[in-house]
Short mmCIF file of N, CA and C in Angstrom, two decimals:
data_model
loop_
_atom_site.label_atom_id
_atom_site.label_comp_id
_atom_site.label_asym_id
_atom_site.label_seq_id
_atom_site.Cartn_x
_atom_site.Cartn_y
_atom_site.Cartn_z
N MET A 1254 31.69 63.52 49.50
CA MET A 1254 33.03 63.15 49.53
C MET A 1254 33.68 63.28 48.05
N ARG A 1255 34.82 63.92 47.96
CA ARG A 1255 35.43 64.08 46.71
C ARG A 1255 36.12 62.83 46.26
N ALA A 1256 36.39 62.79 44.92
CA ALA A 1256 37.01 61.63 44.36
C ALA A 1256 38.65 61.85 44.64
N ALA A 1257 39.19 60.71 44.98
CA ALA A 1257 40.63 60.68 45.21
C ALA A 1257 41.43 60.86 43.81
N ALA A 1258 42.55 61.59 43.95
CA ALA A 1258 43.38 61.74 42.72
C ALA A 1258 43.95 60.42 42.44
N ARG A 1259 44.28 59.53 43.28
CA ARG A 1259 44.92 58.31 43.15
C ARG A 1259 44.16 57.21 43.77
N PRO A 1260 44.06 56.03 43.25
CA PRO A 1260 43.17 54.98 43.79
C PRO A 1260 43.55 54.50 45.17
N GLU A 1261 44.83 54.55 45.53
CA GLU A 1261 45.27 54.05 46.76
C GLU A 1261 45.03 55.09 47.89
N ILE A 1262 44.66 56.30 47.65
CA ILE A 1262 44.33 57.37 48.60
C ILE A 1262 42.92 57.26 49.04
N THR A 1263 42.69 57.37 50.36
CA THR A 1263 41.31 57.37 50.89
C THR A 1263 41.06 58.78 51.43
N PRO A 1264 40.04 59.43 50.62
CA PRO A 1264 39.64 60.82 51.12
C PRO A 1264 39.02 60.82 52.43
N LEU A 1265 39.24 61.81 53.29
CA LEU A 1265 38.64 61.84 54.59
C LEU A 1265 37.47 62.91 54.53
N ASP A 1266 36.34 62.60 55.22
CA ASP A 1266 35.34 63.79 55.26
C ASP A 1266 35.66 64.65 56.53
N GLU A 1267 34.86 65.64 56.81
CA GLU A 1267 35.11 66.62 57.94
C GLU A 1267 35.10 65.93 59.22
N GLU A 1268 34.26 64.90 59.53
CA GLU A 1268 34.19 64.24 60.74
C GLU A 1268 35.52 63.49 61.00
N GLN A 1269 36.00 62.80 59.98
CA GLN A 1269 37.18 62.06 60.08
C GLN A 1269 38.39 63.01 60.34
N ARG A 1270 38.33 64.08 59.62
CA ARG A 1270 39.50 65.13 59.85
C ARG A 1270 39.46 65.60 61.34
N LYS A 1271 38.15 65.81 61.90
CA LYS A 1271 38.15 66.25 63.25
C LYS A 1271 38.71 65.18 64.19
N ARG A 1272 38.48 63.84 63.82
CA ARG A 1272 39.10 62.77 64.72
C ARG A 1272 40.55 62.82 64.55
N VAL A 1273 41.12 63.03 63.43
CA VAL A 1273 42.61 63.19 63.29
C VAL A 1273 43.14 64.34 64.26
N HIS A 1274 42.45 65.44 64.18
CA HIS A 1274 42.79 66.61 65.05
C HIS A 1274 42.88 66.10 66.56
N ARG A 1275 41.86 65.28 66.95
CA ARG A 1275 41.81 64.82 68.29
C ARG A 1275 43.05 63.81 68.56
N VAL A 1276 43.32 62.99 67.63
CA VAL A 1276 44.45 62.06 67.83
C VAL A 1276 45.70 62.92 67.88
N LEU A 1277 45.90 63.98 67.13
CA LEU A 1277 47.08 64.86 67.22
C LEU A 1277 47.17 65.42 68.59
N ARG A 1278 46.11 65.97 69.14
CA ARG A 1278 46.14 66.53 70.55
C ARG A 1278 46.48 65.52 71.53
N ARG A 1279 45.74 64.38 71.47
CA ARG A 1279 45.89 63.28 72.41
C ARG A 1279 47.44 62.82 72.46
N ARG A 1280 48.00 62.70 71.34
CA ARG A 1280 49.42 62.29 71.26
C ARG A 1280 50.41 63.30 71.54
N GLY A 1281 50.01 64.62 71.65
CA GLY A 1281 50.89 65.75 71.91
C GLY A 1281 51.80 65.95 70.66
N ALA A 1282 51.26 65.70 69.52
CA ALA A 1282 51.96 65.82 68.23
C ALA A 1282 52.55 67.25 68.05
N ALA A 1283 53.81 67.34 67.49
CA ALA A 1283 54.39 68.56 67.26
C ALA A 1283 55.15 68.54 65.88
N CYS A 1284 55.15 69.63 65.25
CA CYS A 1284 55.78 69.64 63.93
C CYS A 1284 57.31 69.36 64.09
N PRO A 1285 57.84 68.39 63.33
CA PRO A 1285 59.26 68.15 63.67
C PRO A 1285 60.26 69.22 63.25
N HIS A 1286 59.74 70.28 62.51
CA HIS A 1286 60.58 71.35 61.96
C HIS A 1286 60.60 72.59 62.67
N CYS A 1287 59.33 72.96 63.19
CA CYS A 1287 59.12 74.28 63.91
C CYS A 1287 58.59 74.09 65.33
N GLY A 1288 58.15 72.93 65.68
CA GLY A 1288 57.55 72.67 67.02
C GLY A 1288 56.12 73.02 67.09
N ASN A 1289 55.41 73.57 66.20
CA ASN A 1289 53.97 73.84 66.17
C ASN A 1289 53.21 72.66 66.76
N ARG A 1290 52.35 72.94 67.65
CA ARG A 1290 51.48 71.84 68.26
C ARG A 1290 49.95 72.06 67.98
N ARG A 1291 49.58 73.23 67.43
CA ARG A 1291 48.09 73.59 67.38
C ARG A 1291 47.58 73.75 65.93
N ARG A 1292 48.30 74.23 65.07
CA ARG A 1292 47.65 74.56 63.81
C ARG A 1292 48.10 73.63 62.66
N TRP A 1293 47.19 72.84 62.35
CA TRP A 1293 47.37 71.67 61.31
C TRP A 1293 46.30 71.66 60.22
N THR A 1294 46.66 71.34 59.09
CA THR A 1294 45.71 70.95 57.99
C THR A 1294 45.75 69.56 57.81
N VAL A 1295 44.60 68.81 57.84
CA VAL A 1295 44.67 67.39 57.75
C VAL A 1295 44.24 66.99 56.33
N GLY A 1296 45.05 66.24 55.65
CA GLY A 1296 44.84 65.75 54.29
C GLY A 1296 44.12 64.38 54.22
N ASP A 1297 44.47 63.60 53.28
CA ASP A 1297 43.83 62.25 53.19
C ASP A 1297 44.70 61.16 53.64
N ALA A 1298 44.16 59.91 53.57
CA ALA A 1298 44.73 58.82 54.18
C ALA A 1298 45.42 57.78 53.08
N LEU A 1299 46.45 57.14 53.50
CA LEU A 1299 47.05 56.08 52.62
C LEU A 1299 47.16 54.81 53.47
N HIS A 1300 46.52 53.83 52.96
CA HIS A 1300 46.51 52.49 53.68
C HIS A 1300 47.89 51.86 53.63
N LEU A 1301 48.59 51.79 54.72
CA LEU A 1301 49.98 51.20 54.90
C LEU A 1301 49.98 49.65 55.13
N GLY A 1302 48.96 49.15 55.68
CA GLY A 1302 48.91 47.75 56.11
C GLY A 1302 49.35 46.78 55.04
N PHE A 1303 48.93 46.96 53.70
CA PHE A 1303 49.20 46.14 52.73
C PHE A 1303 50.58 46.42 51.98
N LEU A 1304 51.09 47.55 52.29
CA LEU A 1304 52.35 48.08 51.58
C LEU A 1304 53.57 47.67 52.36
N PHE A 1305 53.55 47.74 53.65
CA PHE A 1305 54.68 47.43 54.48
C PHE A 1305 54.34 46.34 55.45
N LEU A 1306 55.31 45.40 55.44
CA LEU A 1306 55.09 44.14 56.27
C LEU A 1306 55.26 44.45 57.77
N ASP A 1307 55.99 45.47 58.09
CA ASP A 1307 56.16 45.84 59.59
C ASP A 1307 55.08 46.68 60.17
N GLU A 1308 54.01 47.07 59.24
CA GLU A 1308 52.86 47.81 59.81
C GLU A 1308 51.65 47.00 60.04
N ASP A 1309 50.96 47.34 61.05
CA ASP A 1309 49.65 46.67 61.28
C ASP A 1309 48.79 46.68 60.05
N GLU A 1310 47.94 45.64 59.95
CA GLU A 1310 47.07 45.53 58.80
C GLU A 1310 46.10 46.70 58.69
N ASP A 1311 45.76 47.31 59.79
CA ASP A 1311 44.84 48.45 59.82
C ASP A 1311 45.45 49.76 59.90
N ALA A 1312 46.76 49.90 59.61
CA ALA A 1312 47.52 51.12 59.70
C ALA A 1312 47.25 52.11 58.48
N TYR A 1313 47.17 53.38 58.79
CA TYR A 1313 47.00 54.37 57.70
C TYR A 1313 47.97 55.58 58.05
N MET A 1314 48.47 56.05 57.03
CA MET A 1314 49.30 57.30 57.17
C MET A 1314 48.31 58.41 56.64
N ILE A 1315 48.21 59.52 57.60
CA ILE A 1315 47.38 60.60 57.33
C ILE A 1315 48.38 61.81 57.11
N ALA A 1316 48.09 62.46 55.90
CA ALA A 1316 48.85 63.64 55.59
C ALA A 1316 48.50 64.74 56.46
N VAL A 1317 49.58 65.45 57.01
CA VAL A 1317 49.35 66.54 57.91
C VAL A 1317 50.25 67.69 57.39
N THR A 1318 49.67 68.98 57.51
CA THR A 1318 50.57 69.99 57.03
C THR A 1318 50.52 71.08 58.14
N CYS A 1319 51.68 71.50 58.59
CA CYS A 1319 51.89 72.56 59.61
C CYS A 1319 51.38 73.90 58.94
N ARG A 1320 50.61 74.64 59.72
CA ARG A 1320 50.09 75.86 59.22
C ARG A 1320 50.81 77.02 59.87
N ARG A 1321 51.90 76.82 60.66
CA ARG A 1321 52.57 77.97 61.17
C ARG A 1321 53.31 78.70 60.07
N ARG A 1322 53.14 79.95 59.94
CA ARG A 1322 53.87 80.74 58.90
C ARG A 1322 55.32 80.66 59.11
N GLY A 1323 56.06 80.50 58.05
CA GLY A 1323 57.42 80.37 58.20
C GLY A 1323 58.00 79.00 58.38
N CYS A 1324 57.24 78.00 58.59
CA CYS A 1324 57.73 76.64 58.87
C CYS A 1324 58.60 76.16 57.63
N PRO A 1325 59.79 75.78 57.94
CA PRO A 1325 60.68 75.40 56.77
C PRO A 1325 60.29 74.17 56.01
N ARG A 1326 59.58 73.26 56.57
CA ARG A 1326 59.22 71.96 55.94
C ARG A 1326 57.88 71.59 56.61
N PRO A 1327 56.82 72.12 56.07
CA PRO A 1327 55.50 71.94 56.68
C PRO A 1327 54.77 70.63 56.50
N ARG A 1328 55.17 69.82 55.52
CA ARG A 1328 54.50 68.53 55.30
C ARG A 1328 55.01 67.44 56.06
N THR A 1329 54.18 66.69 56.66
CA THR A 1329 54.43 65.52 57.48
C THR A 1329 53.34 64.49 57.51
N GLY A 1330 53.25 63.61 58.35
CA GLY A 1330 52.20 62.68 58.48
C GLY A 1330 52.10 61.98 59.74
N ILE A 1331 51.02 61.26 60.03
CA ILE A 1331 50.91 60.55 61.33
C ILE A 1331 50.22 59.22 60.97
N ILE A 1332 50.73 58.18 61.67
CA ILE A 1332 50.14 56.81 61.51
C ILE A 1332 49.07 56.56 62.46
N VAL A 1333 47.91 56.17 62.02
CA VAL A 1333 46.80 55.85 62.94
C VAL A 1333 46.20 54.47 62.60
N HIS A 1334 45.51 53.95 63.47
CA HIS A 1334 44.66 52.66 63.25
C HIS A 1334 43.38 53.05 62.64
N ARG A 1335 42.89 52.29 61.81
CA ARG A 1335 41.53 52.49 61.10
C ARG A 1335 40.49 52.86 62.01
N ALA A 1336 40.33 52.23 63.23
CA ALA A 1336 39.30 52.53 64.18
C ALA A 1336 39.46 53.88 64.85
N ASP A 1337 40.63 54.46 64.76
CA ASP A 1337 40.86 55.71 65.41
C ASP A 1337 40.20 56.87 64.59
N VAL A 1338 40.08 56.66 63.32
CA VAL A 1338 39.76 57.72 62.36
C VAL A 1338 38.66 57.42 61.40
N LEU A 1339 38.75 56.32 60.75
CA LEU A 1339 37.96 56.03 59.56
C LEU A 1339 36.55 55.42 59.97
N GLU A 1340 36.60 54.76 61.08
CA GLU A 1340 35.13 54.10 61.58
C GLU A 1340 34.53 55.02 62.61
N PRO A 1341 33.19 55.09 62.40
CA PRO A 1341 32.40 55.94 63.34
C PRO A 1341 32.41 55.52 64.77
#
């Protein structure tokens, strides 16, 4: 596992990234800018539960980038629960 550039960021390993891809498919996620549903690059996680009072304690924002060529705004994110992605 690589070191995070910022201490509040939780790096994800390959298995965790695969779990995020499964969550994206299960939710039918689509890029809000171009409609892509299949090609994503999954980044790292940010724990939201302690930052925002209206989020669950175990909420994480996962960075997601649309890989469709020509997407005007490819960066977005998905909120997941810790058990969905970070725990085996």
